[in-house]
PDB file of C-alpha atoms and ligand atoms in Angstrom:
ATOM      1  CA  MET A   1      -2.606 -17.687   6.730  1.00 94.00           C
ATOM      2  CA  PRO A   2      -4.621 -14.359   5.091  1.00 97.00           C
ATOM      3  CA  LYS A   3      -3.784 -14.646   0.497  1.00 98.00           C
ATOM      4  CA  ILE A   4      -2.807 -11.082  -0.194  1.00 98.00           C
ATOM      5  CA  THR A   5      -2.748 -10.223  -4.213  1.00 98.00           C
ATOM      6  CA  TYR A   6      -0.490  -7.828  -4.891  1.00 98.00           C
ATOM      7  CA  ASN A   7      -1.321  -6.584  -8.817  1.00 98.00           C
ATOM      8  CA  THR A   8       1.018  -4.390  -9.897  1.00 95.00           C
ATOM      9  CA  HIS A   9       1.325  -1.455 -12.354  1.00 91.00           C
ATOM     10  CA  ASP A  10       2.210  -3.902 -15.213  1.00 91.00           C
ATOM     11  CA  ASN A  11       0.163  -6.316 -14.285  1.00 93.00           C
ATOM     12  CA  GLN A  12       2.072  -9.265 -12.516  1.00 96.00           C
ATOM     13  CA  THR A  13      -0.327 -10.810 -10.584  1.00 98.00           C
ATOM     14  CA  HIS A  14       1.694 -11.854  -7.388  1.00 98.00           C
ATOM     15  CA  THR A  15      -0.658 -13.669  -4.897  1.00 98.00           C
ATOM     16  CA  ILE A  16       1.050 -14.558  -1.192  1.00 97.00           C
ATOM     17  CA  ASP A  17       0.663 -15.141   2.293  1.00 97.00           C
ATOM     18  CA  VAL A  18       1.179 -13.193   4.903  1.00 97.00           C
ATOM     19  CA  GLN A  19       1.727 -13.741   8.671  1.00 96.00           C
ATOM     20  CA  ASN A  20      -1.144 -11.917  10.276  1.00 96.00           C
ATOM     21  CA  GLY A  21      -0.648  -9.117  11.805  1.00 96.00           C
ATOM     22  CA  LEU A  22       2.157  -7.915   9.583  1.00 97.00           C
ATOM     23  CA  THR A  23       1.330  -4.389   7.664  1.00 97.00           C
ATOM     24  CA  VAL A  24       0.806  -4.948   3.739  1.00 98.00           C
ATOM     25  CA  MET A  25       3.880  -3.074   2.891  1.00 97.00           C
ATOM     26  CA  GLU A  26       6.226  -5.806   5.053  1.00 98.00           C
ATOM     27  CA  GLY A  27       4.082  -8.627   3.127  1.00 97.00           C
ATOM     28  CA  ALA A  28       5.152  -6.823  -0.189  1.00 97.00           C
ATOM     29  CA  ILE A  29       8.988  -5.913   1.101  1.00 96.00           C
ATOM     30  CA  GLN A  30       9.541  -9.700   2.464  1.00 96.00           C
ATOM     31  CA  ASN A  31       8.084 -11.458  -0.992  1.00 96.00           C
ATOM     32  CA  ASP A  32      10.309  -8.854  -3.262  1.00 96.00           C
ATOM     33  CA  ILE A  33       7.238  -7.691  -4.118  1.00 96.00           C
ATOM     34  CA  PRO A  34       8.211  -4.760  -6.439  1.00 94.00           C
ATOM     35  CA  GLY A  35       6.987  -0.974  -6.173  1.00 93.00           C
ATOM     36  CA  ILE A  36       6.447  -0.208  -3.154  1.00 94.00           C
ATOM     37  CA  ASP A  37       9.880   1.853  -2.356  1.00 92.00           C
ATOM     38  CA  ALA A  38       8.600   2.032   2.166  1.00 94.00           C
ATOM     39  CA  ASP A  39      11.685   5.337   1.691  1.00 93.00           C
ATOM     40  CA  CYS A  40      10.675   6.256   5.486  1.00 94.00           C
ATOM     41  CA  GLY A  41      10.379   2.379   6.554  1.00 95.00           C
ATOM     42  CA  GLY A  42       7.454   2.639   7.986  1.00 95.00           C
ATOM     43  CA  GLY A  43       8.040   5.382   9.794  1.00 94.00           C
ATOM     44  CA  MET A  44       4.391   7.564   7.822  1.00 92.00           C
ATOM     45  CA  ALA A  45       6.887  10.060   6.726  1.00 91.00           C
ATOM     46  CA  CYS A  46       6.612   9.100   3.068  1.00 89.00           C
ATOM     47  CA  ALA A  47       3.804   8.664   1.245  1.00 91.00           C
ATOM     48  CA  THR A  48       6.365   6.027  -1.523  1.00 92.00           C
ATOM     49  CA  CYS A  49       4.523   3.010   0.417  1.00 95.00           C
ATOM     50  CA  HIS A  50       0.696   4.474  -1.533  1.00 95.00           C
ATOM     51  CA  VAL A  51      -0.593   0.977  -2.452  1.00 96.00           C
ATOM     52  CA  TYR A  52      -4.990   0.607  -3.700  1.00 97.00           C
ATOM     53  CA  VAL A  53      -6.770  -1.785  -1.842  1.00 98.00           C
ATOM     54  CA  VAL A  54      -9.091  -3.712  -4.289  1.00 98.00           C
ATOM     55  CA  GLU A  55     -10.767  -6.124  -1.995  1.00 98.00           C
ATOM     56  CA  GLY A  56     -11.157  -6.155   1.436  1.00 98.00           C
ATOM     57  CA  ILE A  57     -10.360  -2.824   2.776  1.00 97.00           C
ATOM     58  CA  ASP A  58     -13.109  -2.854   5.425  1.00 96.00           C
ATOM     59  CA  SER A  59     -10.391  -5.898   7.435  1.00 96.00           C
ATOM     60  CA  LEU A  60      -7.871  -3.028   7.997  1.00 95.00           C
ATOM     61  CA  THR A  61      -8.163  -0.384  10.847  1.00 90.00           C
ATOM     62  CA  GLU A  62      -9.277   3.485   9.177  1.00 91.00           C
ATOM     63  CA  PRO A  63      -6.119   5.763   8.758  1.00 95.00           C
ATOM     64  CA  THR A  64      -5.495   7.834  10.902  1.00 95.00           C
ATOM     65  CA  GLU A  65      -5.188  11.787   9.621  1.00 95.00           C
ATOM     66  CA  ASP A  66      -1.876  11.827   9.562  1.00 93.00           C
ATOM     67  CA  GLU A  67      -2.016   9.357   7.365  1.00 96.00           C
ATOM     68  CA  ASP A  68      -4.818  11.203   5.965  1.00 94.00           C
ATOM     69  CA  ASP A  69      -2.535  13.983   5.483  1.00 92.00           C
ATOM     70  CA  TYR A  70       0.785  12.035   3.577  1.00 89.00           C
ATOM     71  CA  LEU A  71      -1.176  10.397   1.293  1.00 92.00           C
ATOM     72  CA  ASP A  72      -2.451  14.343   0.184  1.00 89.00           C
ATOM     73  CA  LYS A  73       1.361  13.902  -1.299  1.00 86.00           C
ATOM     74  CA  ALA A  74       0.540  10.178  -2.598  1.00 90.00           C
ATOM     75  CA  TRP A  75       0.224  10.405  -6.838  1.00 89.00           C
ATOM     76  CA  GLY A  76      -2.853   9.059  -8.159  1.00 92.00           C
ATOM     77  CA  LEU A  77      -5.024   8.951  -4.779  1.00 93.00           C
ATOM     78  CA  LYS A  78      -8.449   7.193  -5.263  1.00 95.00           C
ATOM     79  CA  SER A  79     -10.744   6.531  -2.275  1.00 95.00           C
ATOM     80  CA  ASN A  80      -9.241   3.341  -2.066  1.00 97.00           C
ATOM     81  CA  SER A  81      -5.619   5.015  -1.340  1.00 96.00           C
ATOM     82  CA  ARG A  82      -4.176   3.727   2.123  1.00 97.00           C
ATOM     83  CA  LEU A  83      -0.440   3.706   3.296  1.00 97.00           C
ATOM     84  CA  SER A  84       0.602  -0.109   2.973  1.00 97.00           C
ATOM     85  CA  CYS A  85       2.673   0.332   5.587  1.00 97.00           C
ATOM     86  CA  GLN A  86      -0.346   2.045   8.193  1.00 97.00           C
ATOM     87  CA  ALA A  87      -2.350  -1.094   6.724  1.00 97.00           C
ATOM     88  CA  ILE A  88      -2.235  -4.447   9.595  1.00 97.00           C
ATOM     89  CA  ILE A  89      -3.225  -7.529   7.796  1.00 97.00           C
ATOM     90  CA  ASN A  90      -5.609  -8.459  10.038  1.00 96.00           C
ATOM     91  CA  ASP A  91      -7.639 -12.744   8.985  1.00 95.00           C
ATOM     92  CA  LYS A  92      -8.626 -11.647   5.581  1.00 97.00           C
ATOM     93  CA  ASP A  93      -7.492 -11.767   2.449  1.00 98.00           C
ATOM     94  CA  LEU A  94      -7.223  -8.667   0.242  1.00 98.00           C
ATOM     95  CA  ILE A  95      -6.420  -7.677  -3.470  1.00 98.00           C
ATOM     96  CA  ILE A  96      -4.016  -4.648  -3.294  1.00 98.00           C
ATOM     97  CA  GLU A  97      -2.754  -2.433  -6.448  1.00 98.00           C
ATOM     98  CA  ILE A  98       0.532  -1.440  -6.685  1.00 96.00           C
ATOM     99  CA  PRO A  99       0.218   2.019  -8.607  1.00 94.00           C
ATOM    100  CA  LYS A 100       3.033   3.071 -10.982  1.00 90.00           C
ATOM    101  CA  TYR A 101       3.856   6.296  -9.367  1.00 81.00           C
ATOM    102  CA  THR A 102       3.979   6.341  -5.094  1.00 74.00           C
ATOM    103  CA  ILE A 103       3.899  10.020  -4.310  1.00 72.00           C
ATOM    104  CA  ASN A 104       3.536  13.079  -6.375  1.00 72.00           C
ATOM    105  CA  HIS A 105       6.773  13.512  -7.783  1.00 64.00           C
ATOM    106  CA  ALA A 106       5.570  17.470  -9.147  1.00 50.00           C
ATOM    107  CA  SER A 107       5.025  18.360  -5.254  1.00 47.00           C
ATOM    108  CA  GLU A 108       8.364  17.933  -4.241  1.00 48.00           C
ATOM    109  CA  ASN A 109       9.205  20.423  -6.478  1.00 41.00           C
ATOM    110  CA  HIS A 110       7.953  23.372  -4.404  1.00 41.00           C
TER     111      HIS A 110
HETATM  112 FE1  FES B   1       7.000   5.561   4.834  1.00 80.92          FE
HETATM  113 FE2  FES B   1       5.267   4.626   4.390  1.00 80.92          FE
HETATM  114  S1  FES B   1       6.786   2.971   4.321  1.00 80.92           S
HETATM  115  S2  FES B   1       4.458   6.548   5.489  1.00 80.92           S
END
């Protein structure tokens, strides 16, 4: 089973075995990892599951155009940003960093 390491913004590290084929978001929710709200339940409609993929990003399928659109709402966007509900674990270990905020709250006021 792939090992997924979740590093939270307050420097806590959680390394867990996650079943292949689950998403990075599902692995976090099922194991009570804090910081991934996943408000829309994986429907790609919120960006509150935004994470950085520190290691193993090549094992994930490329983000779709829709995912890229939603990532524009994410706080602190980086080149290794993904919506964790769209990042399907593909038999490889991953290191995931959970940002302090997932979405850009300032943009909600427009
Ligand atoms: Fe809403 Fe991922 S859980 S976009």
